[in-house]
Coordinates of C-alpha atoms in Angstrom, one line a residue:
M316 CA 15.7 78.8 -13.8
K317 CA 18.7 77.4 -15.5
K318 CA 19.1 74.4 -17.8
H319 CA 20.4 72.3 -14.9
I320 CA 20.0 72.4 -11.1
I321 CA 22.1 70.8 -8.4
I322 CA 20.6 70.1 -5.1
A323 CA 23.5 69.4 -2.8
G324 CA 24.0 69.0 1.0
V325 CA 24.0 66.5 3.7
P326 CA 22.0 63.3 4.2
R327 CA 18.4 63.6 5.4
A328 CA 18.4 67.4 4.8
G329 CA 15.8 67.0 2.0
K330 CA 17.9 66.8 -1.2
S331 CA 16.0 63.9 -2.8
T332 CA 12.6 65.2 -1.7
V333 CA 13.3 68.6 -3.3
S334 CA 14.9 67.1 -6.4
Q335 CA 11.8 64.9 -7.0
M336 CA 9.5 67.9 -6.5
I337 CA 11.5 69.9 -9.0
A338 CA 11.5 67.1 -11.5
K339 CA 7.7 66.6 -11.2
Q340 CA 6.9 70.3 -11.3
F341 CA 9.2 71.4 -14.2
G342 CA 10.1 68.3 -16.2
Y343 CA 13.8 68.0 -15.2
Q344 CA 15.4 64.6 -15.3
H345 CA 16.1 63.6 -11.7
I346 CA 19.5 62.0 -11.2
S347 CA 20.5 60.7 -7.8
M348 CA 24.3 60.7 -7.7
D349 CA 24.4 58.2 -4.8
S350 CA 23.8 55.4 -7.3
V351 CA 26.3 56.8 -9.8
I352 CA 28.9 57.1 -7.1
A353 CA 28.2 53.5 -5.9
G354 CA 28.7 52.3 -9.5
I355 CA 31.9 54.2 -10.0
E356 CA 33.2 52.9 -6.6
K357 CA 32.5 49.2 -7.6
V358 CA 33.5 49.2 -11.2
F359 CA 36.3 51.7 -11.4
P360 CA 38.3 51.3 -8.1
E361 CA 41.3 53.0 -9.8
T362 CA 39.5 56.3 -9.4
G363 CA 40.1 56.1 -5.6
I364 CA 36.4 56.9 -5.0
D365 CA 35.6 54.9 -1.8
T366 CA 32.8 56.3 0.4
D367 CA 34.0 54.0 3.2
A368 CA 37.7 54.8 2.9
A369 CA 39.7 54.5 6.1
V370 CA 40.6 58.2 6.1
E371 CA 39.2 61.3 7.9
P372 CA 35.6 61.7 6.6
Q373 CA 36.0 65.3 5.6
T374 CA 39.2 64.4 3.7
N375 CA 37.3 61.7 1.9
L376 CA 34.4 64.1 1.1
E377 CA 36.9 66.6 -0.3
Y378 CA 38.5 63.9 -2.5
I379 CA 35.2 62.6 -3.9
S380 CA 33.9 66.1 -4.5
S381 CA 37.1 66.9 -6.5
K382 CA 36.3 64.0 -8.7
M383 CA 32.5 64.5 -9.0
G384 CA 32.8 68.2 -10.0
P385 CA 34.5 67.4 -13.4
F386 CA 32.2 64.3 -13.8
I387 CA 29.1 66.4 -13.4
R388 CA 30.5 69.0 -15.8
A389 CA 31.1 66.3 -18.4
M390 CA 27.5 65.1 -18.0
M391 CA 26.2 68.7 -18.6
D392 CA 28.6 69.2 -21.5
S393 CA 27.4 65.9 -23.2
G394 CA 24.6 67.7 -25.0
E395 CA 22.2 65.0 -23.9
Y396 CA 19.5 67.6 -23.0
N397 CA 20.2 70.3 -25.6
E398 CA 16.8 69.8 -27.3
C399 CA 14.9 70.0 -24.0
D400 CA 13.7 73.1 -22.2
Y401 CA 15.1 71.7 -18.9
G402 CA 17.9 69.3 -18.3
M403 CA 18.9 67.5 -15.1
V404 CA 18.2 68.1 -11.4
I405 CA 21.0 66.3 -9.6
D406 CA 21.0 65.5 -6.0
I407 CA 24.3 64.9 -4.4
Y408 CA 26.1 64.8 -1.1
Q409 CA 29.6 64.7 -2.3
L410 CA 29.9 68.1 -4.1
L411 CA 31.4 70.9 -2.1
P412 CA 30.8 74.6 -3.0
Q413 CA 34.5 75.0 -3.8
D414 CA 34.3 72.3 -6.5
Y415 CA 31.0 73.7 -7.9
I416 CA 32.8 77.1 -8.4
E417 CA 35.8 75.4 -10.0
Y418 CA 34.1 73.0 -12.3
I419 CA 30.5 73.8 -13.1
D420 CA 29.3 76.4 -15.6
R421 CA 27.2 78.8 -13.6
E422 CA 25.6 80.1 -16.8
I423 CA 23.7 76.9 -17.3
C424 CA 23.5 75.4 -13.7
D425 CA 22.3 76.7 -10.4
I426 CA 23.1 75.0 -7.1
Y427 CA 21.3 75.0 -3.7
Y428 CA 22.6 73.5 -0.5
F429 CA 20.5 71.8 2.2
I430 CA 22.3 71.4 5.5
T431 CA 21.7 70.9 9.2
S432 CA 24.4 73.0 10.8
D433 CA 22.4 74.6 13.6
V434 CA 21.9 71.5 15.7
T435 CA 23.8 69.3 18.0
P436 CA 24.7 65.7 17.0
D437 CA 21.9 64.5 19.3
E438 CA 19.4 66.7 17.5
R439 CA 20.8 65.6 14.2
F440 CA 20.3 62.0 15.2
R441 CA 16.7 62.6 16.0
I442 CA 16.3 64.2 12.5
L443 CA 17.8 61.1 10.9
K444 CA 15.5 58.8 12.8
T445 CA 12.5 60.9 11.8
Y446 CA 13.1 60.9 8.1
D447 CA 15.0 57.6 7.6
T448 CA 13.2 55.1 5.3
P449 CA 14.0 51.7 3.9
N450 CA 15.1 53.5 0.8
D451 CA 18.0 55.2 2.7
Y452 CA 21.3 53.5 3.3
T453 CA 21.3 54.7 6.9
Y454 CA 18.1 52.8 7.7
F455 CA 20.1 49.6 7.8
H456 CA 23.0 50.9 9.9
S457 CA 23.2 50.5 13.7
D458 CA 22.2 53.4 15.9
E459 CA 25.8 53.6 17.1
D460 CA 27.1 54.0 13.5
N461 CA 24.4 56.5 12.6
Y462 CA 25.1 58.6 15.7
R463 CA 28.8 58.7 14.8
D464 CA 27.8 59.8 11.3
C465 CA 25.6 62.5 12.8
I466 CA 28.6 64.0 14.5
E467 CA 30.3 64.1 11.1
I468 CA 27.2 65.5 9.3
V469 CA 27.0 68.5 11.7
D470 CA 30.7 69.2 11.1
V471 CA 30.3 68.9 7.3
S472 CA 27.2 71.1 7.4
K473 CA 29.2 73.8 9.1
M474 CA 32.0 73.5 6.5
I475 CA 29.5 73.7 3.7
K476 CA 27.8 76.7 5.3
G477 CA 31.1 78.5 5.5
Q478 CA 31.9 77.8 1.9
C479 CA 28.4 78.9 0.8
I480 CA 28.9 82.2 2.6
L481 CA 32.4 82.5 1.0
Y482 CA 31.2 81.9 -2.5
D483 CA 27.8 83.5 -2.1
I484 CA 25.9 80.3 -2.8
P485 CA 22.4 79.8 -1.4
Y486 CA 21.9 77.3 1.4
Y487 CA 18.9 76.2 3.4
E488 CA 18.9 75.1 7.0
T489 CA 16.5 72.2 7.4
A490 CA 17.2 71.2 10.9
C491 CA 13.9 72.9 12.0
N492 CA 10.7 73.1 10.1
R493 CA 12.1 70.9 7.3
E494 CA 8.8 70.5 5.4
T495 CA 8.1 74.2 5.5
V496 CA 11.6 75.1 4.3
L497 CA 11.4 72.6 1.4
R498 CA 7.9 73.7 0.4
D499 CA 8.9 77.4 0.5
F500 CA 12.0 76.7 -1.6
V501 CA 10.0 75.0 -4.3
S502 CA 7.3 77.7 -4.2
K503 CA 10.0 80.3 -4.7
L504 CA 11.3 78.4 -7.8
I505 CA 7.8 78.3 -9.1
G506 CA 7.4 82.0 -8.6
E507 CA 10.6 82.7 -10.6
V508 CA 9.4 80.8 -13.7

């Protein structure tokens, strides 16, 4: 395993769960980029990072990803974890494969995507409702808003899958048998150590 790991993909696909499992099992520092992005959004509006921007959702995702790629690279280049065997495990929605390839040093950082591209928006909505907790922002949204987001999440999952195939980046479909996929993924990492 590499010094740093990024667990990327769409909401409710298992990113945080897997990241926490990796942190506990191997001693990585778990960083949830949702909080970091929320802080940047509020304190540094000049960056243009606005998760609720009134633009096409995929366009907004591409913009935020293009900003988060260099930001994550700077975090890794900081030397903060040089003395440790392991560094960070970062979970993030807003980092597309194209920006991982452009900005992140693959010699020190692996990335894995968790998506739900093989479902309809109705099925995706059921997944969201199954795994939503009070710790998730979607828990407090209306069903109508969440369903609209599910349409977007399926589309984004398909885009991410296409980029993963293009750049030969591993991705995991968690629309079915989510717990088994996540457990098998972590078991595979354990086997590689």
